[in-house]
A tleap script that builds the chain and sets N, CA, C and O, in Angstrom:
source leaprc.protein.ff14SB
mol = sequence {
  NPRO VAL ASP GLU THR ASP GLY ILE SER HIE
  HIE ASP PHE GLY ILE GLU GLN SER ILE ARG
  ARG ALA VAL ALA SER GLY LEU GLY LEU ARG
  GLU ILE ARG LYS ILE VAL GLU GLU THR SER
  ILE ARG ILE VAL ILE ASP ASN GLU GLY GLY
  ASN LEU GLN ARG ALA ALA LYS VAL LEU ASN
  VAL THR ASP ARG THR LEU GLN LYS ARG ARG
  ALA ASP GLN ILE LYS ARG LEU GLU ALA VAL
  VAL ASN CLYS
}
set mol.1.N position { 136.337 79.621 72.988 }
set mol.1.CA position { 136.934 78.751 73.748 }
set mol.1.C position { 135.792 77.702 74.063 }
set mol.1.O position { 134.608 78.033 74.119 }
set mol.2.N position { 136.325 76.180 74.301 }
set mol.2.CA position { 135.341 75.263 75.095 }
set mol.2.C position { 135.149 75.227 76.388 }
set mol.2.O position { 136.243 75.081 76.934 }
set mol.3.N position { 134.118 75.299 77.304 }
set mol.3.CA position { 134.693 74.838 78.803 }
set mol.3.C position { 134.610 73.367 78.732 }
set mol.3.O position { 133.893 72.699 77.987 }
set mol.4.N position { 135.411 72.985 79.576 }
set mol.4.CA position { 135.617 71.472 79.441 }
set mol.4.C position { 134.555 70.598 80.362 }
set mol.4.O position { 134.467 69.381 80.199 }
set mol.5.N position { 133.794 71.265 81.290 }
set mol.5.CA position { 132.922 70.634 82.182 }
set mol.5.C position { 131.923 70.398 81.267 }
set mol.5.O position { 131.425 69.279 81.382 }
set mol.6.N position { 131.308 71.337 80.086 }
set mol.6.CA position { 130.272 70.389 79.600 }
set mol.6.C position { 130.299 70.550 78.095 }
set mol.6.O position { 129.337 70.075 77.490 }
set mol.7.N position { 131.360 71.214 77.318 }
set mol.7.CA position { 131.584 70.874 76.163 }
set mol.7.C position { 130.923 72.177 75.104 }
set mol.7.O position { 130.712 72.129 73.892 }
set mol.8.N position { 130.691 73.379 76.131 }
set mol.8.CA position { 129.757 74.031 75.543 }
set mol.8.C position { 130.651 75.566 75.102 }
set mol.8.O position { 130.845 76.453 75.932 }
set mol.9.N position { 131.035 75.633 73.920 }
set mol.9.CA position { 131.340 76.900 73.218 }
set mol.9.C position { 130.960 78.122 73.607 }
set mol.9.O position { 129.787 78.470 73.474 }
set mol.10.N position { 131.994 79.022 74.193 }
set mol.10.CA position { 131.071 80.675 74.363 }
set mol.10.C position { 130.141 81.067 72.685 }
set mol.10.O position { 128.989 81.449 72.481 }
set mol.11.N position { 131.185 80.779 71.831 }
set mol.11.CA position { 130.394 80.850 70.329 }
set mol.11.C position { 128.674 80.503 70.236 }
set mol.11.O position { 127.731 81.155 69.789 }
set mol.12.N position { 128.782 79.067 70.927 }
set mol.12.CA position { 126.972 78.638 70.850 }
set mol.12.C position { 125.914 79.608 71.135 }
set mol.12.O position { 124.752 79.583 70.730 }
set mol.13.N position { 126.759 80.881 72.252 }
set mol.13.CA position { 125.401 81.772 72.597 }
set mol.13.C position { 125.659 82.864 72.082 }
set mol.13.O position { 125.062 83.793 72.627 }
set mol.14.N position { 126.362 83.166 71.180 }
set mol.14.CA position { 126.576 84.684 70.462 }
set mol.14.C position { 127.408 85.506 71.615 }
set mol.14.O position { 127.522 86.727 71.507 }
set mol.15.N position { 127.905 84.895 72.570 }
set mol.15.CA position { 128.463 85.973 73.404 }
set mol.15.C position { 129.564 86.416 73.169 }
set mol.15.O position { 129.903 87.314 73.940 }
set mol.16.N position { 130.476 86.071 72.184 }
set mol.16.CA position { 131.788 86.628 71.886 }
set mol.16.C position { 130.973 87.790 70.754 }
set mol.16.O position { 131.321 88.968 70.832 }
set mol.17.N position { 130.156 87.485 69.973 }
set mol.17.CA position { 129.558 88.858 69.076 }
set mol.17.C position { 128.790 89.482 69.974 }
set mol.17.O position { 128.210 90.288 69.247 }
set mol.18.N position { 128.371 89.671 71.101 }
set mol.18.CA position { 127.825 90.552 71.936 }
set mol.18.C position { 129.190 91.374 72.393 }
set mol.18.O position { 129.490 92.562 72.269 }
set mol.19.N position { 129.680 90.584 72.798 }
set mol.19.CA position { 130.887 91.237 73.035 }
set mol.19.C position { 131.564 92.430 72.275 }
set mol.19.O position { 131.882 93.531 72.725 }
set mol.20.N position { 131.680 92.010 71.210 }
set mol.20.CA position { 132.612 92.586 69.993 }
set mol.20.C position { 131.556 93.908 69.826 }
set mol.20.O position { 131.908 95.085 69.755 }
set mol.21.N position { 130.079 93.357 69.779 }
set mol.21.CA position { 129.243 94.831 69.542 }
set mol.21.C position { 129.730 95.872 70.643 }
set mol.21.O position { 130.387 96.900 70.479 }
set mol.22.N position { 129.314 95.414 71.604 }
set mol.22.CA position { 129.668 96.318 73.281 }
set mol.22.C position { 131.250 97.375 73.317 }
set mol.22.O position { 131.450 98.523 73.713 }
set mol.23.N position { 132.078 96.414 72.751 }
set mol.23.CA position { 133.352 97.081 72.644 }
set mol.23.C position { 133.529 97.997 71.787 }
set mol.23.O position { 134.348 98.900 71.961 }
set mol.24.N position { 132.610 97.863 70.500 }
set mol.24.CA position { 132.447 98.537 69.370 }
set mol.24.C position { 131.805 100.102 69.591 }
set mol.24.O position { 132.146 101.135 69.016 }
set mol.25.N position { 130.742 99.908 70.639 }
set mol.25.CA position { 130.018 100.890 70.996 }
set mol.25.C position { 130.729 101.823 71.744 }
set mol.25.O position { 130.414 103.013 71.750 }
set mol.26.N position { 131.754 101.327 72.438 }
set mol.26.CA position { 132.367 102.235 73.563 }
set mol.26.C position { 132.291 101.708 74.789 }
set mol.26.O position { 132.625 102.564 75.609 }
set mol.27.N position { 131.999 100.673 75.300 }
set mol.27.CA position { 132.074 100.151 76.485 }
set mol.27.C position { 133.335 99.157 76.895 }
set mol.27.O position { 133.778 98.307 76.123 }
set mol.28.N position { 133.789 99.370 78.085 }
set mol.28.CA position { 134.659 99.258 78.822 }
set mol.28.C position { 134.537 97.769 79.266 }
set mol.28.O position { 133.413 97.269 79.269 }
set mol.29.N position { 135.330 97.224 79.542 }
set mol.29.CA position { 135.183 95.593 80.660 }
set mol.29.C position { 134.581 95.498 81.678 }
set mol.29.O position { 133.890 94.495 81.857 }
set mol.30.N position { 134.669 96.646 82.793 }
set mol.30.CA position { 133.771 96.958 83.755 }
set mol.30.C position { 132.411 96.665 83.676 }
set mol.30.O position { 131.750 95.812 84.269 }
set mol.31.N position { 131.970 97.838 82.523 }
set mol.31.CA position { 130.646 98.082 82.379 }
set mol.31.C position { 129.974 96.734 81.549 }
set mol.31.O position { 128.783 96.439 81.640 }
set mol.32.N position { 130.979 95.972 80.717 }
set mol.32.CA position { 130.612 94.853 79.981 }
set mol.32.C position { 130.226 93.676 81.189 }
set mol.32.O position { 129.108 93.168 81.268 }
set mol.33.N position { 131.283 93.370 82.040 }
set mol.33.CA position { 131.168 93.065 83.404 }
set mol.33.C position { 130.046 93.091 83.640 }
set mol.33.O position { 129.474 92.039 83.354 }
set mol.34.N position { 129.297 94.028 84.149 }
set mol.34.CA position { 128.413 94.668 85.194 }
set mol.34.C position { 127.066 94.097 84.021 }
set mol.34.O position { 126.073 93.549 84.500 }
set mol.35.N position { 127.183 94.289 82.617 }
set mol.35.CA position { 126.091 94.194 82.209 }
set mol.35.C position { 125.759 91.867 81.858 }
set mol.35.O position { 124.701 91.347 81.504 }
set mol.36.N position { 126.866 91.275 82.104 }
set mol.36.CA position { 126.918 90.325 81.841 }
set mol.36.C position { 126.082 89.695 83.037 }
set mol.36.O position { 125.218 88.821 82.967 }
set mol.37.N position { 126.666 90.509 84.389 }
set mol.37.CA position { 126.463 90.072 85.545 }
set mol.37.C position { 124.976 90.125 85.792 }
set mol.37.O position { 124.445 89.022 85.661 }
set mol.38.N position { 124.051 91.244 86.159 }
set mol.38.CA position { 123.065 91.592 85.784 }
set mol.38.C position { 122.124 90.751 84.961 }
set mol.38.O position { 121.076 90.252 85.368 }
set mol.39.N position { 122.598 90.665 83.833 }
set mol.39.CA position { 121.874 89.543 82.788 }
set mol.39.C position { 121.603 88.092 83.411 }
set mol.39.O position { 120.555 87.451 83.495 }
set mol.40.N position { 123.100 87.755 83.878 }
set mol.40.CA position { 122.794 86.362 84.566 }
set mol.40.C position { 122.030 85.800 85.429 }
set mol.40.O position { 121.482 84.706 85.560 }
set mol.41.N position { 122.136 87.222 86.255 }
set mol.41.CA position { 121.100 87.138 87.754 }
set mol.41.C position { 119.736 87.394 87.128 }
set mol.41.O position { 118.940 86.468 87.288 }
set mol.42.N position { 119.521 87.910 86.797 }
set mol.42.CA position { 117.918 87.997 86.114 }
set mol.42.C position { 117.758 86.853 85.589 }
set mol.42.O position { 117.112 86.102 86.320 }
set mol.43.N position { 118.119 86.352 84.498 }
set mol.43.CA position { 117.968 84.920 83.815 }
set mol.43.C position { 117.622 84.005 84.733 }
set mol.43.O position { 116.469 83.604 84.888 }
set mol.44.N position { 118.967 83.493 85.627 }
set mol.44.CA position { 118.477 82.457 86.599 }
set mol.44.C position { 117.217 82.637 87.618 }
set mol.44.O position { 116.446 81.749 87.981 }
set mol.45.N position { 117.206 83.969 87.974 }
set mol.45.CA position { 116.073 83.793 89.055 }
set mol.45.C position { 114.731 83.975 87.881 }
set mol.45.O position { 113.613 83.608 88.242 }
set mol.46.N position { 114.882 84.423 86.809 }
set mol.46.CA position { 113.658 83.965 86.119 }
set mol.46.C position { 113.508 82.484 86.101 }
set mol.46.O position { 112.436 81.984 86.442 }
set mol.47.N position { 114.439 81.807 85.752 }
set mol.47.CA position { 114.627 80.334 85.343 }
set mol.47.C position { 113.972 79.276 86.632 }
set mol.47.O position { 113.329 78.230 86.556 }
set mol.48.N position { 114.483 80.115 87.867 }
set mol.48.CA position { 114.077 79.560 89.286 }
set mol.48.C position { 112.790 80.201 89.895 }
set mol.48.O position { 112.627 80.362 91.105 }
set mol.49.N position { 111.893 80.549 88.924 }
set mol.49.CA position { 110.744 81.055 89.364 }
set mol.49.C position { 110.427 82.109 90.326 }
set mol.49.O position { 109.290 82.411 90.690 }
set mol.50.N position { 112.057 82.905 90.896 }
set mol.50.CA position { 112.211 83.763 91.751 }
set mol.50.C position { 112.659 83.491 92.627 }
set mol.50.O position { 113.071 84.412 93.332 }
set mol.51.N position { 112.848 82.045 93.110 }
set mol.51.CA position { 113.520 81.744 94.784 }
set mol.51.C position { 114.865 81.650 94.524 }
set mol.51.O position { 115.503 80.923 93.762 }
set mol.52.N position { 115.324 82.910 95.643 }
set mol.52.CA position { 116.853 83.400 95.494 }
set mol.52.C position { 117.436 82.249 95.858 }
set mol.52.O position { 118.338 81.929 95.084 }
set mol.53.N position { 117.272 81.565 96.679 }
set mol.53.CA position { 118.219 80.480 97.202 }
set mol.53.C position { 118.828 79.559 95.948 }
set mol.53.O position { 120.007 79.285 95.727 }
set mol.54.N position { 117.577 79.153 95.164 }
set mol.54.CA position { 117.783 77.782 94.114 }
set mol.54.C position { 119.121 78.883 93.080 }
set mol.54.O position { 120.280 78.560 92.819 }
set mol.55.N position { 118.452 80.075 92.733 }
set mol.55.CA position { 119.207 80.802 92.017 }
set mol.55.C position { 120.669 81.158 92.374 }
set mol.55.O position { 121.523 81.330 91.505 }
set mol.56.N position { 120.878 81.246 93.524 }
set mol.56.CA position { 122.150 81.491 93.960 }
set mol.56.C position { 123.300 80.217 93.864 }
set mol.56.O position { 124.483 80.210 93.523 }
set mol.57.N position { 122.360 79.141 94.337 }
set mol.57.CA position { 123.059 77.453 94.065 }
set mol.57.C position { 123.345 77.955 92.580 }
set mol.57.O position { 124.502 78.358 92.459 }
set mol.58.N position { 122.620 78.027 91.485 }
set mol.58.CA position { 122.994 77.822 90.442 }
set mol.58.C position { 124.196 78.688 89.752 }
set mol.58.O position { 124.840 78.246 88.801 }
set mol.59.N position { 124.441 80.048 90.370 }
set mol.59.CA position { 124.999 80.761 90.055 }
set mol.59.C position { 126.486 80.782 90.852 }
set mol.59.O position { 127.383 81.550 90.502 }
set mol.60.N position { 126.607 79.948 91.837 }
set mol.60.CA position { 127.465 79.366 92.726 }
set mol.60.C position { 128.255 80.759 93.305 }
set mol.60.O position { 129.387 81.234 93.222 }
set mol.61.N position { 126.882 81.141 93.982 }
set mol.61.CA position { 127.145 82.605 94.858 }
set mol.61.C position { 126.048 82.068 96.096 }
set mol.61.O position { 125.125 81.267 95.950 }
set mol.62.N position { 126.508 82.848 97.470 }
set mol.62.CA position { 125.152 82.909 98.449 }
set mol.62.C position { 124.267 83.560 98.317 }
set mol.62.O position { 124.209 84.618 97.691 }
set mol.63.N position { 123.297 82.925 98.992 }
set mol.63.CA position { 122.067 83.470 98.467 }
set mol.63.C position { 121.942 85.262 99.093 }
set mol.63.O position { 121.142 86.030 98.559 }
set mol.64.N position { 122.728 85.657 100.104 }
set mol.64.CA position { 123.110 87.038 100.710 }
set mol.64.C position { 123.642 87.707 99.415 }
set mol.64.O position { 122.998 88.634 98.922 }
set mol.65.N position { 124.674 87.318 98.904 }
set mol.65.CA position { 125.307 87.829 98.081 }
set mol.65.C position { 124.633 88.266 96.633 }
set mol.65.O position { 124.885 89.181 95.849 }
set mol.66.N position { 123.737 87.282 96.638 }
set mol.66.CA position { 122.429 87.459 95.073 }
set mol.66.C position { 121.361 88.579 95.616 }
set mol.66.O position { 120.650 89.194 94.821 }
set mol.67.N position { 121.298 88.819 97.178 }
set mol.67.CA position { 120.205 89.985 97.575 }
set mol.67.C position { 120.954 91.291 97.545 }
set mol.67.O position { 120.424 92.384 97.344 }
set mol.68.N position { 122.154 91.090 97.748 }
set mol.68.CA position { 123.102 92.250 97.800 }
set mol.68.C position { 122.958 92.944 96.461 }
set mol.68.O position { 122.528 94.065 96.186 }
set mol.69.N position { 123.488 91.865 95.625 }
set mol.69.CA position { 123.609 92.447 94.205 }
set mol.69.C position { 122.259 92.797 93.405 }
set mol.69.O position { 122.233 93.654 92.522 }
set mol.70.N position { 121.356 92.190 93.728 }
set mol.70.CA position { 119.763 92.748 93.476 }
set mol.70.C position { 119.742 94.038 94.153 }
set mol.70.O position { 119.895 94.993 93.391 }
set mol.71.N position { 119.629 94.249 95.093 }
set mol.71.CA position { 119.494 95.229 95.833 }
set mol.71.C position { 120.291 96.449 95.433 }
set mol.71.O position { 119.678 97.465 95.763 }
set mol.72.N position { 121.493 96.718 94.813 }
set mol.72.CA position { 122.343 97.509 94.390 }
set mol.72.C position { 121.704 97.838 92.987 }
set mol.72.O position { 121.308 98.948 92.633 }
set mol.73.N position { 121.672 96.609 92.213 }
set mol.73.CA position { 121.055 96.760 91.039 }
set mol.73.C position { 119.221 97.823 90.934 }
set mol.73.O position { 118.857 98.694 90.144 }
set mol.74.N position { 118.514 97.171 92.133 }
set mol.74.CA position { 117.769 98.298 92.089 }
set mol.74.C position { 117.708 99.773 92.456 }
set mol.74.O position { 116.814 100.598 92.266 }
set mol.75.N position { 118.815 99.871 92.992 }
set mol.75.CA position { 119.279 101.423 93.791 }
set mol.75.C position { 119.720 102.059 92.276 }
set mol.75.O position { 119.169 103.123 91.994 }
set mol.76.N position { 120.502 101.595 91.452 }
set mol.76.CA position { 120.969 101.810 90.465 }
set mol.76.C position { 119.596 102.013 89.402 }
set mol.76.O position { 119.939 102.868 88.585 }
set mol.77.N position { 118.818 101.761 89.240 }
set mol.77.CA position { 117.780 101.752 88.373 }
set mol.77.C position { 116.547 102.860 88.938 }
set mol.77.O position { 115.708 103.304 88.155 }
set mol.78.N position { 116.567 103.179 90.203 }
set mol.78.CA position { 115.743 103.768 90.850 }
set mol.78.C position { 116.725 105.360 90.572 }
set mol.78.O position { 116.226 106.447 90.281 }
set mol.79.N position { 117.993 105.106 90.739 }
set mol.79.CA position { 118.994 106.684 90.571 }
set mol.79.C position { 118.215 107.157 89.145 }
set mol.79.O position { 117.637 108.239 89.040 }
set mol.80.N position { 118.296 106.270 88.198 }
set mol.80.CA position { 118.132 106.762 86.467 }
set mol.80.C position { 116.772 106.883 86.433 }
set mol.80.O position { 116.477 107.090 85.256 }
set mol.81.N position { 115.923 106.865 87.020 }
set mol.81.CA position { 114.467 107.105 87.155 }
set mol.81.C position { 114.255 108.045 87.583 }
set mol.81.O position { 113.434 108.852 87.148 }
set mol.82.N position { 115.025 108.186 88.652 }
set mol.82.CA position { 114.561 109.687 89.443 }
set mol.82.C position { 115.732 110.935 88.959 }
set mol.82.O position { 115.700 112.112 89.321 }
set mol.83.N position { 116.641 110.359 88.139 }
set mol.83.CA position { 117.082 111.805 87.475 }
set mol.83.C position { 116.365 112.899 86.759 }
set mol.83.O position { 116.983 113.890 86.368 }
savepdb mol mol.pdb
quit
């Protein structure tokens, strides 16, 4: 599908193929959504040079929401490392 705001198709980014692979590997919607969210946050923060306020603006969320999501992500990573 084409996003009417900028004319970019989801196919242009390989998103559909990635989702097909994720589903084929057994991931559900909740897991796929989480992966897309975390990847988007990481990419935008990197693109914005680590500036959370600018990244939040790009992602159309509050900087507090972005801080909270990053903190949750760090906790999950620490839990995996400390297993």
